[in-house]
């Protein structure tokens, strides 16, 4: 084929290829999330990325933009309208509604799905990302809100973040509703106010003030310090549980219309990264999409892209180290199967071992081991196989130790 | 809303919801695959499920059916034709071609992606499934084929399968090509022959014989025992490495046209489940889609659905056990935050603990613990908080032990 018949090696626009070092970072992030969620008794669930598109259209409101412009949808060959999930919450609400009688409440669920949005790729915004979703069903109590925020904080602490690395901003949709009533806003104006508040961080102060004025909302409405009782109690209880960085944030909205109680947002305080990292809230009425029963629910979603930036800027991402512990080079191709058998003996004792097939010189084989950051090397030749004595070389320090075949594995396992 | 405005709680047709017990099985399967691949020095990579559709159209041939009828494709808002990947091999070939200079060969890569096919849902055939993909790049040697088949066998052994639970059937595209030449088949007839061989297991013997006759291929062509030299050597070396269940299978084809050397298939020998479980082969020329360089490659794909059936029929799937070790019930809602703080002390010492919020009677709270299969219970009341003495109850045996607050964690960790 000529050059111009060739396909591009680029991935689809706005998504990522994960070579081993990037995949290792993603694994580190998702594993840390998983362990933190399981520490709190959350159980993992999962679902397909394919969902009926109506699942998202049903709750159109503040998320109209997502439904109309940012959601991947297509019609399948059976004429069904299918969506690639833009978020996980409707899926988990669907699953809970489907088995409400069997599940047992309070019910703690987590998942780390990939979600899709058709948007212009930019820093921190990709068309596909992974997202920890934590949801607690079946309790209306403030103690449930407390737990979910505590867990959000613990996930960050598990990554090595310190309390002053982030701030937890809390508001309540109930307080916001009351405020709208006090101000006598129509439903349309109230909706515009929420959209304005949600976009506040992305606009300059003048534009925000002008927006308030247009809606007839006094400029100082969202600068007051008159904390509502439930939020004050929540902040106090969080402090007593060791979370001292929660604050009341009267203008906080969060993008989804389904929120019905507290909403919160974790804000990155790093000077190079000041922005909302992730958030969540209480959404007691979402399962009503499926039947007439309300199921109280509170949860949050935490994306991998924002977390990667958060960790990177603080040097909290571990360096790549492969799982492989030793590389077996061979002095000639005829010995490749013999090397594989030695490797298999090591594997049976819990050592991760890779072999070379001896098609290149020894020096080239060692370069391969180094390129893959494999820390140790064993050369397998006729002499070694005959004597049963093998030298293990540490490729970083250069140190070498010669051991009989039967005790080689112990060098790596320490057993 | 009235009943008829309600949404269905069903997932999209042909895909699965994974509630915690099903997710736990999937996690067990993928983790076992991961550990086996890493034991052999394979490194994990990943990519988006979204790929340019041309990636699959380019190598149309035996996979025409997949491309034309079974692939999910749609046109995005930027007029790009996008596919949900039906298999992972073209993706990994794309990624290897993109960074050929940097990667270091031999290169061992694995991934456990979800892949999509638009097909009629039936036992063992779903529209989305997960699939271990193992690929070894950069070696033309038979020792590389040997390694990949050895690893396929080791994955099954890691699940607890015994040698007589499966058979490894091996053929070579090279031998098949030679045979076609000897028979003087045209390219079109040879292609028909491959399709016929690939469908052999799904048709009765009479139909297969008629198909051979139509192509002018003698009926006994695929029943001979004249094993080609390279396959004989491979089977011998596998036996020497402890894999005694590999056999020559002259009619074996495997569905993809990109195979260029050995092909193999793992066959389930269970009387209730006799069928091909998974397979793979050598595909040295696939990266030529992207540039003019050949990259030797051999690999296999192993799906979760077939593996689940394989394990289930043999009782090899572990029972569900949640990660949570202890449930903290509370005698009244006011103590919920205090219980959460006790739970947090346990968590800090490595214990997975969930709390109740005390909105229901104790008996109901204990039922929740039992429903979630959480093995232990601690009741948190005023007395316990005042005395600092807590009873840990094993919910299976009913045995109880009372311990001071500071030593509770040790009950679970044994530390």
CSV table of N, CA and C in Angstrom, one decimal, chain A residues 274-345:
chain,number,residue,atom,x,y,z
A,274,UNK,N,-7.0,26.8,40.8
A,274,UNK,CA,-8.2,27.2,41.5
A,274,UNK,C,-9.5,27.0,40.7
A,275,UNK,N,-10.2,25.9,41.1
A,275,UNK,CA,-11.5,25.6,40.5
A,275,UNK,C,-12.2,24.5,41.2
A,276,UNK,N,-13.5,24.3,40.8
A,276,UNK,CA,-14.2,23.2,41.4
A,276,UNK,C,-13.7,21.9,40.9
A,277,UNK,N,-13.3,21.0,41.7
A,277,UNK,CA,-12.8,19.7,41.3
A,277,UNK,C,-13.9,18.7,41.1
A,278,UNK,N,-14.8,18.6,42.0
A,278,UNK,CA,-16.0,17.7,41.8
A,278,UNK,C,-17.0,18.1,42.8
A,279,UNK,N,-18.2,17.5,42.8
A,279,UNK,CA,-19.2,17.8,43.7
A,279,UNK,C,-20.3,16.8,43.7
A,280,UNK,N,-21.4,17.1,44.5
A,280,UNK,CA,-22.5,16.2,44.6
A,280,UNK,C,-23.6,16.9,45.4
A,281,UNK,N,-24.5,16.0,45.9
A,281,UNK,CA,-25.6,16.6,46.7
A,281,UNK,C,-26.7,15.5,46.9
A,282,UNK,N,-27.8,16.0,47.4
A,282,UNK,CA,-28.9,15.1,47.7
A,282,UNK,C,-30.0,15.2,46.6
A,283,UNK,N,-30.4,14.1,46.2
A,283,UNK,CA,-31.4,14.0,45.1
A,283,UNK,C,-32.5,13.0,45.4
A,284,UNK,N,-33.4,13.4,46.3
A,284,UNK,CA,-34.4,12.4,46.9
A,284,UNK,C,-35.5,12.0,45.9
A,285,UNK,N,-35.7,12.7,44.8
A,285,UNK,CA,-36.8,12.4,44.0
A,285,UNK,C,-36.5,11.8,42.6
A,286,UNK,N,-35.2,11.5,42.4
A,286,UNK,CA,-34.9,11.0,41.0
A,286,UNK,C,-35.5,9.6,40.7
A,287,UNK,N,-35.6,8.7,41.7
A,287,UNK,CA,-36.2,7.4,41.3
A,287,UNK,C,-37.7,7.5,41.0
A,288,UNK,N,-38.3,8.7,41.2
A,288,UNK,CA,-39.7,8.9,40.8
A,288,UNK,C,-39.9,8.9,39.3
A,289,UNK,N,-38.8,8.9,38.6
A,289,UNK,CA,-38.9,8.8,37.1
A,289,UNK,C,-39.4,7.4,36.7
A,290,UNK,N,-39.2,6.4,37.7
A,290,UNK,CA,-39.5,5.0,37.3
A,290,UNK,C,-40.8,4.5,38.0
A,291,UNK,N,-41.1,5.0,39.2
A,291,UNK,CA,-42.3,4.6,39.8
A,291,UNK,C,-42.7,5.7,40.8
A,292,UNK,N,-43.8,5.5,41.6
A,292,UNK,CA,-44.2,6.6,42.4
A,292,UNK,C,-43.6,6.7,43.8
A,293,UNK,N,-42.5,5.8,44.0
A,293,UNK,CA,-41.9,5.9,45.3
A,293,UNK,C,-40.6,6.8,45.3
A,294,UNK,N,-40.6,7.6,46.3
A,294,UNK,CA,-39.4,8.4,46.5
A,294,UNK,C,-38.3,7.5,47.2
A,295,UNK,N,-37.1,7.7,46.8
A,295,UNK,CA,-36.0,7.0,47.5
A,295,UNK,C,-34.9,8.1,47.8
A,296,UNK,N,-34.8,8.4,49.1
A,296,UNK,CA,-33.8,9.5,49.5
A,296,UNK,C,-32.4,9.0,49.0
A,297,UNK,N,-31.7,10.0,48.5
A,297,UNK,CA,-30.4,9.6,47.9
A,297,UNK,C,-29.4,10.8,48.1
A,298,UNK,N,-28.2,10.5,48.3
A,298,UNK,CA,-27.2,11.6,48.3
A,298,UNK,C,-25.9,11.0,47.8
A,299,UNK,N,-25.1,11.8,47.0
A,299,UNK,CA,-23.9,11.2,46.4
A,299,UNK,C,-23.1,12.2,45.8
A,300,UNK,N,-22.0,11.7,45.2
A,300,UNK,CA,-21.1,12.6,44.4
A,300,UNK,C,-20.4,11.9,43.3
A,301,UNK,N,-19.9,12.7,42.4
A,301,UNK,CA,-19.1,12.1,41.2
A,301,UNK,C,-17.8,12.8,41.2
A,302,UNK,N,-16.7,12.1,41.0
A,302,UNK,CA,-15.3,12.6,41.0
A,302,UNK,C,-14.6,12.1,39.8
A,303,UNK,N,-14.2,13.0,38.9
A,303,UNK,CA,-13.6,12.6,37.6
A,303,UNK,C,-12.1,12.4,37.7
A,304,UNK,N,-11.6,11.5,36.8
A,304,UNK,CA,-10.2,11.2,36.8
A,304,UNK,C,-9.3,12.3,36.3
A,305,UNK,N,-9.9,13.1,35.4
A,305,UNK,CA,-9.0,14.1,34.7
A,305,UNK,C,-8.7,15.3,35.7
A,306,UNK,N,-9.7,15.7,36.4
A,306,UNK,CA,-9.5,16.8,37.4
A,306,UNK,C,-8.6,16.2,38.6
A,307,UNK,N,-8.8,15.0,38.9
A,307,UNK,CA,-8.0,14.4,40.0
A,307,UNK,C,-6.5,14.3,39.6
A,308,UNK,N,-6.3,13.9,38.3
A,308,UNK,CA,-4.9,13.8,37.8
A,308,UNK,C,-4.2,15.2,37.9
A,309,UNK,N,-4.9,16.3,37.5
A,309,UNK,CA,-4.3,17.6,37.6
A,309,UNK,C,-4.1,18.0,39.0
A,310,UNK,N,-5.0,17.7,39.9
A,310,UNK,CA,-4.9,18.0,41.3
A,310,UNK,C,-3.7,17.3,41.9
A,311,UNK,N,-3.5,16.1,41.6
A,311,UNK,CA,-2.4,15.3,42.1
A,311,UNK,C,-1.0,15.7,41.5
A,312,UNK,N,-1.1,15.9,40.2
A,312,UNK,CA,0.2,16.3,39.4
A,312,UNK,C,0.8,17.6,39.9
A,313,UNK,N,-0.1,18.6,40.1
A,313,UNK,CA,0.4,19.9,40.5
A,313,UNK,C,1.1,19.8,41.9
A,314,UNK,N,0.7,18.8,42.7
A,314,UNK,CA,1.3,18.6,44.0
A,314,UNK,C,2.3,17.5,44.1
A,315,UNK,N,2.7,16.9,43.0
A,315,UNK,CA,3.7,15.9,43.0
A,315,UNK,C,3.2,14.6,43.8
A,316,UNK,N,1.9,14.4,43.7
A,316,UNK,CA,1.3,13.2,44.4
A,316,UNK,C,1.1,12.0,43.6
A,317,UNK,N,1.5,12.1,42.3
A,317,UNK,CA,1.3,10.9,41.4
A,317,UNK,C,2.5,10.0,41.5
A,318,UNK,N,2.4,8.7,41.8
A,318,UNK,CA,3.5,7.8,41.9
A,318,UNK,C,4.2,7.7,40.5
A,319,UNK,N,5.5,7.4,40.5
A,319,UNK,CA,6.2,7.2,39.2
A,319,UNK,C,5.8,5.8,38.7
A,320,UNK,N,6.0,5.6,37.4
A,320,UNK,CA,5.6,4.3,36.8
A,320,UNK,C,6.6,3.2,37.2
A,321,UNK,N,6.1,2.1,37.7
A,321,UNK,CA,6.9,0.9,37.9
A,321,UNK,C,6.1,-0.3,37.4
A,322,UNK,N,6.7,-1.0,36.5
A,322,UNK,CA,5.9,-2.2,35.9
A,322,UNK,C,5.7,-3.3,37.0
A,323,UNK,N,4.7,-4.1,36.8
A,323,UNK,CA,4.5,-5.3,37.7
A,323,UNK,C,5.7,-6.3,37.5
A,324,UNK,N,6.3,-6.3,36.4
A,324,UNK,CA,7.3,-7.3,36.1
A,324,UNK,C,8.6,-7.1,36.9
A,325,UNK,N,9.1,-8.2,37.5
A,325,UNK,CA,10.2,-8.1,38.4
A,325,UNK,C,11.5,-8.5,37.8
A,326,UNK,N,11.5,-9.3,36.8
A,326,UNK,CA,12.8,-9.8,36.3
A,326,UNK,C,12.6,-10.2,34.8
A,327,UNK,N,13.7,-9.9,34.1
A,327,UNK,CA,13.7,-10.1,32.6
A,327,UNK,C,14.8,-11.2,32.4
A,328,UNK,N,14.4,-12.3,31.7
A,328,UNK,CA,15.3,-13.3,31.4
A,328,UNK,C,15.8,-13.2,29.9
A,329,UNK,N,17.1,-12.8,29.8
A,329,UNK,CA,17.7,-12.7,28.5
A,329,UNK,C,18.3,-14.1,28.1
A,330,UNK,N,18.4,-14.4,26.8
A,330,UNK,CA,19.0,-15.7,26.4
A,330,UNK,C,20.1,-15.5,25.5
A,331,UNK,N,21.1,-16.4,25.6
A,331,UNK,CA,22.3,-16.3,24.7
A,331,UNK,C,22.1,-16.8,23.3
A,332,UNK,N,21.0,-17.6,23.1
A,332,UNK,CA,20.7,-18.0,21.7
A,332,UNK,C,19.2,-18.4,21.6
A,333,UNK,N,18.6,-18.2,20.4
A,333,UNK,CA,17.2,-18.5,20.2
A,333,UNK,C,16.8,-19.9,20.6
A,334,UNK,N,17.7,-20.9,20.5
A,334,UNK,CA,17.3,-22.2,20.8
A,334,UNK,C,17.0,-22.4,22.3
A,335,UNK,N,17.5,-21.4,23.1
A,335,UNK,CA,17.3,-21.6,24.6
A,335,UNK,C,16.0,-20.9,25.0
A,336,UNK,N,15.3,-20.3,24.1
A,336,UNK,CA,14.1,-19.5,24.5
A,336,UNK,C,13.1,-20.3,25.3
A,337,UNK,N,12.8,-21.5,24.9
A,337,UNK,CA,11.8,-22.3,25.6
A,337,UNK,C,12.3,-22.8,26.9
A,338,UNK,N,13.6,-23.0,27.0
A,338,UNK,CA,14.2,-23.3,28.3
A,338,UNK,C,14.1,-22.1,29.3
A,339,UNK,N,14.3,-20.9,28.8
A,339,UNK,CA,14.2,-19.7,29.6
A,339,UNK,C,12.7,-19.6,30.0
A,340,UNK,N,11.8,-19.9,29.1
A,340,UNK,CA,10.4,-19.8,29.5
A,340,UNK,C,10.1,-20.7,30.6
A,341,UNK,N,10.7,-21.9,30.6
A,341,UNK,CA,10.4,-22.9,31.6
A,341,UNK,C,11.0,-22.4,33.0
A,342,UNK,N,12.2,-21.8,32.9
A,342,UNK,CA,12.7,-21.2,34.2
A,342,UNK,C,11.8,-20.1,34.7
A,343,UNK,N,11.3,-19.3,33.7
A,343,UNK,CA,10.4,-18.2,34.1
A,343,UNK,C,9.1,-18.8,34.8
A,344,UNK,N,8.7,-19.9,34.2
A,344,UNK,CA,7.5,-20.5,34.7
A,344,UNK,C,7.7,-21.0,36.2
A,345,UNK,N,8.9,-21.5,36.5
A,345,UNK,CA,9.2,-21.9,37.8
A,345,UNK,C,9.1,-20.7,38.8
